[in-house]
PDB file of C-alpha atoms and ligand atoms in Angstrom:
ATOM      1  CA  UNK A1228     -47.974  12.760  38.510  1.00 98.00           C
ATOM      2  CA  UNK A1229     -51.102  11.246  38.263  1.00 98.00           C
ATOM      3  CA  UNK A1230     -53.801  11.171  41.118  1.00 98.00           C
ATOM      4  CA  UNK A1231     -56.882   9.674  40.977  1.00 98.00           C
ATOM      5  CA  UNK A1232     -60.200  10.914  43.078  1.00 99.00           C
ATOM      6  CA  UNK A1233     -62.461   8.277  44.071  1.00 99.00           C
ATOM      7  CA  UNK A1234     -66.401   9.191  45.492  1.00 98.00           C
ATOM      8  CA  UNK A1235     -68.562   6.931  47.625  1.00 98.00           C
ATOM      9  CA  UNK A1236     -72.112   7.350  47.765  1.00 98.00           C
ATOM     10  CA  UNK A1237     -74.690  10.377  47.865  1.00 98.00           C
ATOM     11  CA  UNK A1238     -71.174  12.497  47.224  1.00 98.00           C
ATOM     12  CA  UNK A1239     -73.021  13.142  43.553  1.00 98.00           C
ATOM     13  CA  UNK A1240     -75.211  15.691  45.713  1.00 97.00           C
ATOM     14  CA  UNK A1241     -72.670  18.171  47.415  1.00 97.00           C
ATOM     15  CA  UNK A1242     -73.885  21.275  46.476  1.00 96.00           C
ATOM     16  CA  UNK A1243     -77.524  20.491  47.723  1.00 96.00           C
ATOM     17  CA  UNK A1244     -77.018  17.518  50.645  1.00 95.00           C
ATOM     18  CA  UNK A1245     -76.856  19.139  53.879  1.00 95.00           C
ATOM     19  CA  UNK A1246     -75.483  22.169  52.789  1.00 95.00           C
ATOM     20  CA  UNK A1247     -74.732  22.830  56.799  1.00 95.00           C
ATOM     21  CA  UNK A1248     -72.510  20.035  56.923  1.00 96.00           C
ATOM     22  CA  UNK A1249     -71.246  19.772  53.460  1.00 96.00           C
ATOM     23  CA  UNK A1250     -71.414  23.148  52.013  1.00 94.00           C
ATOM     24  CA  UNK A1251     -72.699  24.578  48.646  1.00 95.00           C
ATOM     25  CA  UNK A1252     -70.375  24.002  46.340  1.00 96.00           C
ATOM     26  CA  UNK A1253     -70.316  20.747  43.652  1.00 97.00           C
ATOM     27  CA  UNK A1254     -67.927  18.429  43.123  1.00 98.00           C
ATOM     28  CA  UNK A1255     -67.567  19.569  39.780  1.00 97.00           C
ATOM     29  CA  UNK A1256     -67.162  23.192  40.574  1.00 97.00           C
ATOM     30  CA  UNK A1257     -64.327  22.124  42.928  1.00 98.00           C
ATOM     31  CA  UNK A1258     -62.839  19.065  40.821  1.00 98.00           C
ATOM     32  CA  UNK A1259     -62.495  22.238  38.135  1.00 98.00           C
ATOM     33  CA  UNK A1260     -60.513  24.628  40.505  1.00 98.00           C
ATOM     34  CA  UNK A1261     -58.447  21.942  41.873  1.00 98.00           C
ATOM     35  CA  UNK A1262     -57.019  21.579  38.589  1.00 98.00           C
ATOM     36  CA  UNK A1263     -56.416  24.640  38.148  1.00 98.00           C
ATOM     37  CA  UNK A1264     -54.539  25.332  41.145  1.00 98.00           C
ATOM     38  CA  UNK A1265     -52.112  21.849  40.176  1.00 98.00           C
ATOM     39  CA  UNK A1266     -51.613  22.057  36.994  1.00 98.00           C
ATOM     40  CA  UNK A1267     -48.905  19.628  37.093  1.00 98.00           C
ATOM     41  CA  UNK A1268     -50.960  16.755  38.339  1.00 98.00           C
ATOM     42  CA  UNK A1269     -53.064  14.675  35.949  1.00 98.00           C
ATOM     43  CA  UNK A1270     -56.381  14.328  37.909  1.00 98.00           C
ATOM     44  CA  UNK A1271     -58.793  11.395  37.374  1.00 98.00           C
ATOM     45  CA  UNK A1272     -62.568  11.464  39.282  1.00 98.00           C
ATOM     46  CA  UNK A1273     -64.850   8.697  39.663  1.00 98.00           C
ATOM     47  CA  UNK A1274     -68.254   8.510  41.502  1.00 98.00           C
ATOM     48  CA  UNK A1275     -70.863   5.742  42.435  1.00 98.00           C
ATOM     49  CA  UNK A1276     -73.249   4.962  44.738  1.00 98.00           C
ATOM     50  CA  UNK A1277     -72.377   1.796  44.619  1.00 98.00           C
ATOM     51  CA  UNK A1278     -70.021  -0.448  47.003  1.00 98.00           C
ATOM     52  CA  UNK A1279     -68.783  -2.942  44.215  1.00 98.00           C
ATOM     53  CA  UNK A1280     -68.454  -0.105  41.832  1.00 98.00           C
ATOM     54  CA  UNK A1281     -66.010   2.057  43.941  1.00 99.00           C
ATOM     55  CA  UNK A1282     -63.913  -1.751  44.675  1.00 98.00           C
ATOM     56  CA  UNK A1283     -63.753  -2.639  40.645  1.00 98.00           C
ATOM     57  CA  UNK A1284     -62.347   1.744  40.592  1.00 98.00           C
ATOM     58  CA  UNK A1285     -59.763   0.995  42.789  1.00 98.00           C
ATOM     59  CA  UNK A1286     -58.354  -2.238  41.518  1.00 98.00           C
ATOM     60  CA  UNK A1287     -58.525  -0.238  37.561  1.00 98.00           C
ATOM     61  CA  UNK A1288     -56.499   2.935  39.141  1.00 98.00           C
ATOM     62  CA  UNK A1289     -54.361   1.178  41.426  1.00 98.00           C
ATOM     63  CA  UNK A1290     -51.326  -0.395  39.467  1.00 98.00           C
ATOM     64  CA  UNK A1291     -50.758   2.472  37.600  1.00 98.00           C
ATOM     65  CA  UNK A1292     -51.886   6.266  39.542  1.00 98.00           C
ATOM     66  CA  UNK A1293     -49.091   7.383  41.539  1.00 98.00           C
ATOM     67  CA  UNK A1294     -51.896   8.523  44.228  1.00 98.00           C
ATOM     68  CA  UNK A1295     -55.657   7.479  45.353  1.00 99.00           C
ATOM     69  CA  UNK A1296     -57.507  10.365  47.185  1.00 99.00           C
ATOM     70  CA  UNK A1297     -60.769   7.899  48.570  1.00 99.00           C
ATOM     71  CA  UNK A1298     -63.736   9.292  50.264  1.00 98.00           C
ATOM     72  CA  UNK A1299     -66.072   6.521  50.430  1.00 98.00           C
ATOM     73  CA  UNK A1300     -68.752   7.974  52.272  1.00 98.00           C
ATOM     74  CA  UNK A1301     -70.958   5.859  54.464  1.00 98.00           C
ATOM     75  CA  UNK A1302     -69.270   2.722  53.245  1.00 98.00           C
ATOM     76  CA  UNK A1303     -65.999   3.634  54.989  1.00 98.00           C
ATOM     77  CA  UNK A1304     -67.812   2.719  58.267  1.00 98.00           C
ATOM     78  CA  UNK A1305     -68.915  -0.696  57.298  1.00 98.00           C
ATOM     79  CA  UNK A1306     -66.804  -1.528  53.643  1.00 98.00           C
ATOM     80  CA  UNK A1307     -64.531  -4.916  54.490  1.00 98.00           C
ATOM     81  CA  UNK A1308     -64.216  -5.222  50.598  1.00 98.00           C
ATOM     82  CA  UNK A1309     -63.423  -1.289  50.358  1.00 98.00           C
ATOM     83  CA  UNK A1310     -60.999  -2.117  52.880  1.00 98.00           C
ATOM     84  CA  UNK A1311     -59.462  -5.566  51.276  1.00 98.00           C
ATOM     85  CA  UNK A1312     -59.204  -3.836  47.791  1.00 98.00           C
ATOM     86  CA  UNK A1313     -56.819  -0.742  49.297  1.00 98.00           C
ATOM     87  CA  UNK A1314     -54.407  -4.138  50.735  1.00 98.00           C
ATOM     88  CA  UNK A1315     -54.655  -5.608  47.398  1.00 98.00           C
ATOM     89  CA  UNK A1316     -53.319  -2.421  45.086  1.00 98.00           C
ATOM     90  CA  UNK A1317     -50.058  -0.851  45.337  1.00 98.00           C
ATOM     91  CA  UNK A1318     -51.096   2.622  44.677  1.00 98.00           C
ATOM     92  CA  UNK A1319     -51.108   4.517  48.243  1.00 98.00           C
ATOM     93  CA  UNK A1320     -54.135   5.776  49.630  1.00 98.00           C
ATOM     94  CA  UNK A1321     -55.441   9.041  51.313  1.00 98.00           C
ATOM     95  CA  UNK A1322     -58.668   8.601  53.177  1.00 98.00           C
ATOM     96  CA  UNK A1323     -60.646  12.090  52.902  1.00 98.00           C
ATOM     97  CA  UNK A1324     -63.826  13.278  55.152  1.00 98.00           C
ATOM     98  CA  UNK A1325     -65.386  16.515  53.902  1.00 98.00           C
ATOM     99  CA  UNK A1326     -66.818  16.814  57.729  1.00 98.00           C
ATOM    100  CA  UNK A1327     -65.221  16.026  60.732  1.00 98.00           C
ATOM    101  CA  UNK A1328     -66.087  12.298  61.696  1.00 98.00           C
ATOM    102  CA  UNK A1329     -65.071  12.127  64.903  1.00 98.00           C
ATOM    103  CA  UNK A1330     -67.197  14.971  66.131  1.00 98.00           C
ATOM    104  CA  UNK A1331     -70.593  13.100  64.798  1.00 98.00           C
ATOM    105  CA  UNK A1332     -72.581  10.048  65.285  1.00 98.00           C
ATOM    106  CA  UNK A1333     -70.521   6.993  67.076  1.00 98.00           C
ATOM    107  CA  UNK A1334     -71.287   5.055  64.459  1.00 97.00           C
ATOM    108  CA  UNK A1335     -68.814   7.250  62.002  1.00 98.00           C
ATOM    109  CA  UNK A1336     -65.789   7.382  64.283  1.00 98.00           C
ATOM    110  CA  UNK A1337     -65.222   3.573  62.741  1.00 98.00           C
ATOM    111  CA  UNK A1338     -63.222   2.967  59.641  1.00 98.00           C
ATOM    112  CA  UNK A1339     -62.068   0.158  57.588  1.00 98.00           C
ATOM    113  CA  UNK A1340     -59.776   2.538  55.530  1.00 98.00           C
ATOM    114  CA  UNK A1341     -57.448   4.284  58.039  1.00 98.00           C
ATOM    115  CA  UNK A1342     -56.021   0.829  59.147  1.00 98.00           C
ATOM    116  CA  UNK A1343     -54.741   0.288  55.069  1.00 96.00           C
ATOM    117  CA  UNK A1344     -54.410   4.053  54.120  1.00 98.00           C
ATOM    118  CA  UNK A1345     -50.961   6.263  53.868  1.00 98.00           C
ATOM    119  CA  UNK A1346     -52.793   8.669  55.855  1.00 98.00           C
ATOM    120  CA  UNK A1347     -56.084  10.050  56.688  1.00 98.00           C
ATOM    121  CA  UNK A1348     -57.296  14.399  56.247  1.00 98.00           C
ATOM    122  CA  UNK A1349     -60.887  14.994  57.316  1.00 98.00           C
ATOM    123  CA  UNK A1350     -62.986  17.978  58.860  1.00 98.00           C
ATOM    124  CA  UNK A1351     -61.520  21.004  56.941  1.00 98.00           C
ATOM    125  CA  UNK A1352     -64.352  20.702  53.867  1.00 97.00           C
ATOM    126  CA  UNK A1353     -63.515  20.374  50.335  1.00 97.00           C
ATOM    127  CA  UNK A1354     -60.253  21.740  51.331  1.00 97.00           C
ATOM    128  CA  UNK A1355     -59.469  18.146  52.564  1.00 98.00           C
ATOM    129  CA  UNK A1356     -59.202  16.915  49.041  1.00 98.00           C
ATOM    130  CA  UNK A1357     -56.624  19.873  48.207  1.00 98.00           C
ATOM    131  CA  UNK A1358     -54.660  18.846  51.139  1.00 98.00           C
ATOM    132  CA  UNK A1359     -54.534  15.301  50.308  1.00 98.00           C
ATOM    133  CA  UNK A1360     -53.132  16.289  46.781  1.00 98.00           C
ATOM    134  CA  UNK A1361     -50.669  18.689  48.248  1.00 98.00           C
ATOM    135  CA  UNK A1362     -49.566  15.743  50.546  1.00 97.00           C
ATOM    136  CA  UNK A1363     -48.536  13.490  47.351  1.00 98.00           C
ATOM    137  CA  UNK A1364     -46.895  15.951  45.882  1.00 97.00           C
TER     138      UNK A1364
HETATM  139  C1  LIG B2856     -68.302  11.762  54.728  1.00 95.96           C
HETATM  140  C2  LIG B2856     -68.600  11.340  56.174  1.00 95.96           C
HETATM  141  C3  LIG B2856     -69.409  10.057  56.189  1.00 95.96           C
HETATM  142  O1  LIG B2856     -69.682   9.683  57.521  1.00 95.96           O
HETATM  143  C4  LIG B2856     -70.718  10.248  55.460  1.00 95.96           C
HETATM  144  O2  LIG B2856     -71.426   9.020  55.412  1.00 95.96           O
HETATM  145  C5  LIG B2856     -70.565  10.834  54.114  1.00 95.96           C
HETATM  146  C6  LIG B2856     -69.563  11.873  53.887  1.00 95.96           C
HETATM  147  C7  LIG B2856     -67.568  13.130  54.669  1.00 95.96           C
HETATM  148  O3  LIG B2856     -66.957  13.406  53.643  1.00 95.96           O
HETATM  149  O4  LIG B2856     -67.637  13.906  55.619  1.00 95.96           O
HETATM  150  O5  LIG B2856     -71.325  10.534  53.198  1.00 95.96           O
HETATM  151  O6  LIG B2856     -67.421  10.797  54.155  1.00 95.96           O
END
């Protein structure tokens, strides 16, 4: 199985943005003990800060992973093309929020992924990510 992990913006600085929200650890340092713990799954990460970037990721992952894990960030709450690109692949897609959206700013309880993902997993930290895998599998 193949799964590919897809970052949006300022997600290059877990470890050191708002610890209090997002805790302490990397992505890195996590990407490297989700693999371990799946062994069977061949992982794939990408990261950018940039809107077009993350839309050109999903269109190159999404004829031929068997799963997108997609935390875009701050674009999920204003990204139409985000949103048009997950309609135009056939790979299925699991939204992920490291915090809890819905329990923050108005302004982040609006999404254009959840209307074209498989399913969305937010508020339980990096662990979000695992549970997105384990949902694929
Ligand atoms: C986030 C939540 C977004 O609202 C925010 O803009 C982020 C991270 C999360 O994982 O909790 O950058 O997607």
């Amino acid at each position: 199985m193949k799964i590919s992990i897809i970052n949006g913006p300022n997600l290059n600085l877990l470890g050191q943005r708002e610890p209090g929200i997002y805790g302490n650890q990397t992505f890195d340092a996590f990407f490297e003990e989700l693999q371990g713990k799946f062994p069977q799954v061949t992982f794939d990460y990408f990261q950018s800060n940039i809107e077009g970037e993350l839309i050109d990721q999903l269109q190159q992952v999404g004829f031929t992973s068997d799963g997108i894990i997609l935390n875009a960030a701050a674009y999920t709450h204003t990204s139409v093309g985000i949103g048009d690109a997950i309609k135009a692949i056939d790979t299925p897609v699991i939204e992920v929020h490291i915090s809890n959206t819905f329990a923050r700013e108005d302004f982040r309880h609006t999404s254009y992924i959840t209307p074209n993902a498989k399913g969305l997993i937010l508020g339980f930290g990096m662990d979000s990510y695992r549970l997105a895998v384990q949902s694929f599998l």
